Tab-separated table of C-alpha atoms and ligand atoms in Angstrom:
chain	number	residue	atom	x	y	z
A	395	ARG	CA	0.013	0.006	0.087
A	396	ALA	CA	1.272	3.438	-0.928
A	397	GLU	CA	2.582	5.562	1.929
A	398	VAL	CA	1.522	9.122	2.361
A	399	VAL	CA	4.506	11.127	1.598
A	400	ILE	CA	4.105	14.445	3.272
A	401	ASN	CA	7.363	16.118	3.365
A	402	GLY	CA	9.546	14.165	0.968
A	403	SER	CA	12.617	14.709	3.109
A	404	SER	CA	13.704	13.838	6.638
A	405	SER	CA	15.823	16.969	6.940
A	406	PRO	CA	14.855	19.579	9.527
A	407	ALA	CA	13.822	23.149	8.808
A	408	VAL	CA	15.105	24.873	5.631
A	409	VAL	CA	17.602	27.459	6.662
A	410	ASP	CA	18.094	29.715	3.686
A	411	ARG	CA	14.994	31.922	3.633
A	412	SER	CA	16.186	34.545	1.145
A	413	ASN	CA	13.992	33.455	-1.760
A	414	GLU	CA	11.714	30.954	-0.155
A	415	SER	CA	8.656	32.250	-1.764
A	416	ILE	CA	10.071	31.412	-5.183
A	417	LYS	CA	10.567	27.765	-4.120
A	418	HIS	CA	7.030	27.570	-2.954
A	419	ASN	CA	5.210	28.151	-6.195
A	420	ILE	CA	1.879	26.293	-5.924
A	421	GLN	CA	1.422	23.495	-8.365
A	422	PRO	CA	-1.008	22.416	-9.782
A	423	ALA	CA	-2.682	25.673	-10.345
A	424	SER	CA	-6.038	26.311	-8.911
A	425	SER	CA	-8.062	25.121	-11.989
A	426	LYS	CA	-6.148	21.940	-12.347
A	427	TRP	CA	-6.348	20.795	-8.690
A	428	ARG	CA	-8.312	17.647	-8.046
A	429	HIS	CA	-9.417	16.345	-4.649
A	430	ASN	CA	-8.035	12.928	-3.783
A	431	GLN	CA	-10.636	11.299	-1.611
A	432	THR	CA	-8.722	8.101	-1.049
A	433	LEU	CA	-5.695	9.913	0.325
A	434	SER	CA	-7.859	12.215	2.477
A	435	LEU	CA	-9.481	9.147	4.030
A	436	ARG	CA	-6.139	7.546	4.610
A	437	ILE	CA	-4.835	10.691	6.352
A	438	ARG	CA	-7.950	10.849	8.549
A	439	LYS	CA	-7.353	7.213	9.629
A	440	GLN	CA	-3.646	7.901	10.413
A	441	ILE	CA	-4.408	10.970	12.428
A	442	LEU	CA	-7.081	9.052	14.358
A	443	LYS	CA	-4.304	6.910	15.718
A	444	PHE	CA	-2.863	9.993	17.436
A	445	LEU	CA	-5.908	12.125	18.412
A	446	ASP	CA	-9.661	12.266	17.937
A	447	ALA	CA	-10.831	15.767	17.075
A	448	GLU	CA	-14.269	15.019	18.445
A	449	LYS	CA	-12.844	14.445	21.957
A	450	ASP	CA	-9.683	16.467	21.837
A	451	ILE	CA	-11.169	19.636	20.652
A	452	SER	CA	-12.292	20.320	24.211
A	453	VAL	CA	-12.069	19.207	27.773
A	454	LEU	CA	-15.645	18.404	28.902
A	455	LYS	CA	-17.443	19.398	32.111
A	456	GLY	CA	-17.624	15.860	33.448
A	457	THR	CA	-13.846	15.566	33.544
A	458	LEU	CA	-12.904	18.540	35.677
A	459	LYS	CA	-14.297	20.267	38.702
A	460	PRO	CA	-13.560	23.722	40.217
A	461	GLY	CA	-10.410	23.759	42.204
A	462	ASP	CA	-8.678	20.971	40.208
A	463	ILE	CA	-5.031	21.565	39.462
A	464	ILE	CA	-3.660	21.551	35.930
A	465	HIS	CA	0.002	21.665	34.962
A	466	TYR	CA	0.631	23.791	31.905
A	467	ILE	CA	1.662	21.845	28.852
A	468	PHE	CA	4.641	23.958	28.113
A	469	ASP	CA	5.481	25.021	31.648
A	470	ARG	CA	5.130	21.683	33.480
A	471	ASP	CA	6.317	23.318	36.828
A	472	SER	CA	3.569	25.941	36.768
A	473	THR	CA	-0.042	25.071	37.702
A	474	MET	CA	-3.429	26.635	37.481
A	475	ASN	CA	-6.539	26.033	39.425
A	476	VAL	CA	-9.807	25.340	37.392
A	477	SER	CA	-11.920	28.449	38.359
A	478	GLN	CA	-15.650	28.429	38.745
A	479	ASN	CA	-15.993	30.444	35.506
A	480	LEU	CA	-13.857	28.134	33.559
A	481	TYR	CA	-15.857	25.250	34.817
A	482	GLU	CA	-19.028	26.825	33.841
A	483	LEU	CA	-17.916	27.458	30.353
A	484	LEU	CA	-16.686	23.922	29.746
A	485	PRO	CA	-19.011	22.203	27.259
A	486	ARG	CA	-21.011	19.269	28.370
A	487	THR	CA	-20.647	17.464	25.017
A	488	SER	CA	-18.156	18.029	22.234
A	489	PRO	CA	-19.044	20.912	19.932
A	490	LEU	CA	-18.021	18.581	17.073
A	491	LYS	CA	-19.994	15.575	18.180
A	492	ASN	CA	-21.177	13.646	15.047
A	493	LYS	CA	-20.417	16.562	12.791
A	494	HIS	CA	-19.428	16.028	9.227
A	495	PHE	CA	-19.141	18.628	6.479
A	496	GLY	CA	-18.623	18.463	2.796
A	497	THR	CA	-16.137	21.277	2.499
A	498	CYS	CA	-14.354	23.279	5.141
A	499	ALA	CA	-12.261	26.479	4.877
A	500	ILE	CA	-9.354	27.102	7.321
A	501	VAL	CA	-8.456	30.748	7.172
A	502	GLY	CA	-4.827	31.563	8.197
A	503	ASN	CA	-3.773	35.155	8.928
A	504	SER	CA	-1.254	35.831	6.227
A	505	GLY	CA	-1.317	39.249	4.461
A	506	VAL	CA	-1.520	37.230	1.222
A	507	LEU	CA	-5.295	37.415	1.603
A	508	LEU	CA	-5.322	41.148	0.988
A	509	ASN	CA	-6.767	41.899	-2.585
A	510	SER	CA	-7.429	38.052	-2.981
A	511	GLY	CA	-11.144	38.662	-3.327
A	512	CYS	CA	-11.587	35.270	-1.643
A	513	GLY	CA	-14.370	36.369	0.700
A	514	GLN	CA	-17.249	34.837	-1.195
A	515	GLU	CA	-15.582	31.684	-1.838
A	516	ILE	CA	-14.616	31.160	1.845
A	517	ASP	CA	-18.138	31.924	2.917
A	518	ALA	CA	-19.506	29.382	0.622
A	519	HIS	CA	-17.945	26.469	2.607
A	520	SER	CA	-20.080	24.500	4.911
A	521	PHE	CA	-17.727	25.115	7.879
A	522	VAL	CA	-15.399	27.939	8.298
A	523	ILE	CA	-12.504	28.053	10.786
A	524	ARG	CA	-10.645	31.245	11.661
A	525	CYS	CA	-7.546	31.942	13.787
A	526	ASN	CA	-6.882	34.248	16.688
A	527	LEU	CA	-9.972	36.430	16.591
A	528	ALA	CA	-8.755	37.972	13.406
A	529	PRO	CA	-11.029	40.837	12.271
A	530	VAL	CA	-13.331	40.074	9.362
A	531	GLN	CA	-15.823	42.978	8.897
A	532	GLU	CA	-13.363	45.534	7.360
A	533	TYR	CA	-11.802	42.776	5.137
A	534	ALA	CA	-14.962	40.941	4.148
A	535	ARG	CA	-14.255	41.043	0.382
A	536	ASP	CA	-10.912	39.274	0.902
A	537	VAL	CA	-11.601	36.959	3.958
A	538	GLY	CA	-15.374	36.594	4.079
A	539	LEU	CA	-17.549	36.860	7.171
A	540	LYS	CA	-18.772	33.317	8.035
A	541	THR	CA	-17.230	32.026	11.176
A	542	ASP	CA	-18.176	28.648	12.595
A	543	LEU	CA	-15.030	28.214	14.797
A	544	VAL	CA	-12.500	30.768	15.856
A	545	THR	CA	-9.374	30.281	17.970
A	546	MET	CA	-8.063	32.695	20.527
A	547	ASN	CA	-4.570	32.348	21.933
A	548	PRO	CA	-4.489	34.294	25.152
A	549	SER	CA	-1.795	36.400	23.706
A	550	VAL	CA	-4.319	38.024	21.394
A	551	ILE	CA	-5.861	39.811	24.385
A	552	GLN	CA	-2.499	41.622	24.798
A	553	ARG	CA	-1.665	42.133	21.155
A	554	ALA	CA	-5.129	43.170	19.808
A	555	PHE	CA	-6.969	44.431	22.806
A	556	GLU	CA	-4.140	46.235	24.927
A	557	ASP	CA	-4.671	43.710	27.816
A	558	LEU	CA	-8.154	45.393	28.457
A	559	VAL	CA	-6.414	48.398	30.199
A	560	ASN	CA	-9.540	50.496	30.113
A	561	ALA	CA	-13.320	50.363	29.373
A	562	THR	CA	-12.816	51.148	25.669
A	563	TRP	CA	-10.686	48.016	25.145
A	564	ARG	CA	-12.988	45.884	27.199
A	565	GLU	CA	-15.909	47.165	25.047
A	566	LYS	CA	-13.980	46.402	21.785
A	567	LEU	CA	-13.358	42.838	22.881
A	568	LEU	CA	-16.933	42.495	24.017
A	569	GLN	CA	-18.177	43.566	20.733
A	570	ARG	CA	-16.015	41.221	18.813
A	571	LEU	CA	-17.232	38.401	21.017
A	572	HIS	CA	-20.801	39.314	20.544
A	573	SER	CA	-20.223	39.281	16.710
A	574	LEU	CA	-19.305	35.600	16.952
A	575	ASN	CA	-22.936	35.010	17.288
A	576	GLY	CA	-23.153	31.337	18.338
A	577	SER	CA	-19.845	30.138	16.779
A	578	ILE	CA	-17.255	28.011	18.683
A	579	LEU	CA	-14.566	30.034	20.538
A	580	TRP	CA	-11.608	27.805	20.891
A	581	ILE	CA	-9.256	28.994	23.769
A	582	PRO	CA	-5.993	27.028	24.355
A	583	ALA	CA	-6.216	27.806	28.140
A	584	PHE	CA	-3.783	25.090	29.258
A	585	MET	CA	-0.709	25.738	27.154
A	586	ALA	CA	1.459	28.275	28.813
A	587	ARG	CA	1.278	30.039	32.103
A	588	GLY	CA	1.469	33.502	30.584
A	589	GLY	CA	-2.207	33.254	29.528
A	590	LYS	CA	-3.715	32.660	32.977
A	591	GLU	CA	-5.285	36.099	33.627
A	592	ARG	CA	-6.204	36.784	30.095
A	593	VAL	CA	-8.209	33.474	29.898
A	594	GLU	CA	-9.999	34.443	33.065
A	595	TRP	CA	-10.827	37.918	31.904
A	596	VAL	CA	-12.344	36.542	28.738
A	597	ASN	CA	-14.297	33.886	30.569
A	598	GLU	CA	-15.600	36.538	32.907
A	599	LEU	CA	-16.724	38.783	30.130
A	600	ILE	CA	-18.542	35.983	28.348
A	601	LEU	CA	-20.470	34.968	31.604
A	602	LYS	CA	-21.244	38.503	32.690
A	603	HIS	CA	-22.580	39.742	29.443
A	604	HIS	CA	-24.255	36.413	28.389
A	605	VAL	CA	-22.016	36.384	25.164
A	606	ASN	CA	-23.607	33.772	22.655
A	607	VAL	CA	-20.546	31.721	22.005
A	608	ARG	CA	-19.799	27.934	22.503
A	609	THR	CA	-16.492	27.886	24.298
A	610	ALA	CA	-14.075	25.023	23.875
A	611	TYR	CA	-10.780	24.426	25.654
A	612	PRO	CA	-8.443	21.960	23.861
A	613	SER	CA	-7.481	18.744	25.721
A	614	LEU	CA	-4.236	18.511	27.511
A	615	ARG	CA	-2.983	15.904	25.094
A	616	LEU	CA	-3.879	17.678	21.827
A	617	LEU	CA	-0.655	19.544	21.145
A	618	HIS	CA	1.690	16.595	21.732
A	619	ALA	CA	-0.611	14.289	19.766
A	620	VAL	CA	-0.631	16.634	16.770
A	621	ARG	CA	3.077	17.101	16.943
A	622	GLY	CA	3.495	13.239	17.188
A	623	TYR	CA	1.525	12.704	14.002
A	624	TRP	CA	3.673	15.203	12.017
A	625	LEU	CA	6.916	13.973	13.506
A	626	THR	CA	5.931	10.427	12.540
A	627	ASN	CA	5.536	11.748	9.043
A	628	LYS	CA	9.003	13.300	9.084
A	629	VAL	CA	7.749	16.887	9.434
A	630	HIS	CA	10.057	18.171	12.130
A	631	ILE	CA	7.932	20.859	13.684
A	632	LYS	CA	8.821	22.404	17.095
A	633	ARG	CA	5.378	23.411	18.235
A	634	PRO	CA	2.433	23.266	15.719
A	635	THR	CA	0.892	26.581	14.738
A	636	THR	CA	-2.751	27.246	15.253
A	637	GLY	CA	-3.190	26.806	11.517
A	638	LEU	CA	-1.618	23.434	11.372
A	639	LEU	CA	-3.597	22.359	14.541
A	640	MET	CA	-6.843	23.357	12.740
A	641	TYR	CA	-5.977	21.382	9.604
A	642	THR	CA	-5.090	18.307	11.647
A	643	LEU	CA	-8.447	18.607	13.621
A	644	ALA	CA	-10.466	19.340	10.429
A	645	THR	CA	-9.412	15.985	8.774
A	646	ARG	CA	-11.752	14.318	11.306
A	647	PHE	CA	-15.003	16.141	10.238
A	648	CYS	CA	-14.355	17.630	6.750
A	649	LYS	CA	-14.452	15.774	3.528
A	650	GLN	CA	-12.563	18.364	1.615
A	651	ILE	CA	-10.300	21.068	3.287
A	652	TYR	CA	-9.532	24.412	1.640
A	653	LEU	CA	-6.722	26.533	3.085
A	654	TYR	CA	-6.525	30.360	2.620
A	655	GLY	CA	-4.147	32.821	4.183
A	656	PHE	CA	-1.341	30.348	4.713
A	657	TRP	CA	1.798	32.074	3.333
A	658	PRO	CA	4.655	32.548	5.889
A	659	PHE	CA	6.854	34.416	3.403
A	660	PRO	CA	7.621	38.121	2.966
A	661	LEU	CA	7.159	37.900	-0.907
A	662	ASP	CA	4.351	36.509	-2.794
A	663	GLN	CA	4.619	34.342	-5.899
A	664	ASN	CA	5.206	37.413	-8.048
A	665	GLN	CA	7.754	38.844	-5.703
A	666	ASN	CA	5.468	41.504	-4.217
A	667	PRO	CA	5.771	42.153	-0.521
A	668	VAL	CA	3.336	40.423	1.729
A	669	LYS	CA	2.310	41.534	5.200
A	670	TYR	CA	2.719	38.915	8.020
A	671	HIS	CA	-0.909	39.357	9.062
A	672	TYR	CA	-3.627	40.901	6.901
A	673	TYR	CA	-4.899	43.079	9.600
A	674	ASP	CA	-2.015	44.395	11.715
A	675	SER	CA	1.658	45.526	11.576
A	676	LEU	CA	3.238	42.459	13.291
A	677	LYS	CA	6.426	41.607	11.530
A	678	TYR	CA	7.778	38.271	10.464
A	679	GLY	CA	9.033	36.594	13.512
A	680	TYR	CA	9.293	32.927	12.553
A	681	THR	CA	12.916	33.310	11.396
A	682	SER	CA	13.813	34.054	15.042
A	683	GLN	CA	15.495	31.174	16.883
A	684	ALA	CA	13.224	31.987	19.926
A	685	SER	CA	9.986	31.434	17.894
A	686	PRO	CA	8.321	28.131	18.867
A	687	HIS	CA	7.012	27.692	15.284
A	688	THR	CA	8.544	26.358	12.121
A	689	MET	CA	6.128	27.801	9.690
A	690	PRO	CA	8.003	27.413	6.443
A	691	LEU	CA	8.444	23.790	7.151
A	692	GLU	CA	4.716	23.417	7.933
A	693	PHE	CA	4.060	25.166	4.674
A	694	LYS	CA	6.198	22.712	2.756
A	695	ALA	CA	4.262	19.860	4.200
A	696	LEU	CA	0.881	21.522	3.406
A	697	LYS	CA	2.134	22.214	-0.220
A	698	SER	CA	3.023	18.623	-0.586
A	699	LEU	CA	-0.494	17.623	0.511
A	700	HIS	CA	-1.874	20.182	-1.934
A	701	GLU	CA	0.006	18.645	-4.802
A	702	GLN	CA	-1.336	15.137	-3.843
A	703	GLY	CA	-4.875	16.497	-3.676
A	704	ALA	CA	-5.345	15.972	0.119
A	705	LEU	CA	-6.079	19.631	0.637
A	706	LYS	CA	-6.273	22.825	-1.468
A	707	LEU	CA	-4.077	25.714	-0.749
A	708	THR	CA	-4.998	29.135	-2.189
A	709	VAL	CA	-2.201	31.659	-2.062
A	710	GLY	CA	-3.255	34.113	-4.690
A	711	GLN	CA	-6.522	35.621	-5.952
A	712	CYS	CA	-9.759	33.507	-5.954
A	713	ASP	CA	-11.319	33.075	-9.405
B	1898	LIG	N1	-0.066	31.809	8.975
B	1898	LIG	C1	0.754	31.627	7.797
B	1898	LIG	N2	1.305	32.629	7.298
B	1898	LIG	C2	1.447	33.859	7.798
B	1898	LIG	C3	0.648	34.077	9.108
B	1898	LIG	C4	-0.044	33.035	9.647
B	1898	LIG	O1	0.657	30.631	7.188
B	1898	LIG	N3	2.151	34.993	7.380
B	1898	LIG	C5	-0.911	30.722	9.353
B	1898	LIG	C6	-0.330	29.904	10.410
B	1898	LIG	O2	-0.645	28.547	10.324
B	1898	LIG	C7	-0.844	30.424	11.704
B	1898	LIG	C8	-2.317	30.886	11.320
B	1898	LIG	O3	-2.123	31.274	9.952
B	1898	LIG	O4	-0.980	29.541	12.804
B	1898	LIG	C9	-2.946	32.045	12.142
B	1898	LIG	O5	-2.007	32.973	12.340
B	1898	LIG	P1	-1.577	33.683	13.589
B	1898	LIG	O6	-2.732	34.284	14.227
B	1898	LIG	O7	-0.305	34.474	13.469
B	1898	LIG	O8	-1.280	32.331	14.430
B	1898	LIG	P2	-0.099	31.720	15.375
B	1898	LIG	O9	1.269	32.000	14.808
B	1898	LIG	O10	-0.371	30.258	15.663
B	1898	LIG	O11	-0.274	32.486	16.637
B	1898	LIG	P3	0.795	32.730	17.787
B	1898	LIG	O12	1.795	33.714	17.217
B	1898	LIG	O13	0.028	33.407	18.931
B	1898	LIG	O14	1.417	31.461	18.200
């Protein structure tokens, strides 16, 4: 039986990044791409040996109680207590229980989305996943509006909402949360100790203002399980990015997966500059040794899967 060749190489991260965008030209072009159902099913089965998105997408209420102590995944010596608020917001059943979708969009945050005109195409998918509470309203033409699941690393509260220093920022966050209107808000609360207070602030806001979102807090094993899957396939990632986590989870409940806004390079395929995020002025940080991510390496793996028809990457304009 043929193996899934994801990376095609067992060597760790590419080091020379000077003209990486040239090396990553996407083939086949959009119009020639064909979905490979057999391969997608094989990948789903392989991933299921490591994790089950239905279960690992969130810790459930029945498994924790207020006061329980949790060791942070990346700071094993630091602990947190399960607060009453966190307990109240834990779902009783998996938000993905028995869910199956024909096509899903995963929207990364690269500036490559700007002027893509992909909004309508993204919104036409049955299930749309977005990352880190990225704004949509002002960019709807390029990124769409539909949001079924959105992630929120605690660091977003600092980066995009000024750590809620005053009432204006609290109101801004509250409005953004209200705009989610019933979608799943996925908060990695148990990853690193730095997010402790920020997660609590958000939980408090949701409860106090009866915000209509379905909260989910990924399982303690998810990150290592995802990393394990990719390492087994010779993709030597340090810590999976949110985008890669979402793809790995989506294989469980999406028949076809379409990726937009995945482009961790400062130049596009035509050598024009690309912003790191479509919505802010954050600079490229992945080249730094300190960064926990290995985005270009992840991209190489995703590109290889695109070429084999297991997923579709869009890195330019939509038709
Ligand atoms: N992404 C990308 N190219 C970029 C920016 C983002 O491919 N230039 C993808 C990555 O998969 C990333 C996702 O889009 O995980 C969402 O972007 P971002 O919010 O920057 O996510 P993280 O890097 O995971 O967030 P953090 O820096 O908080 O870890």
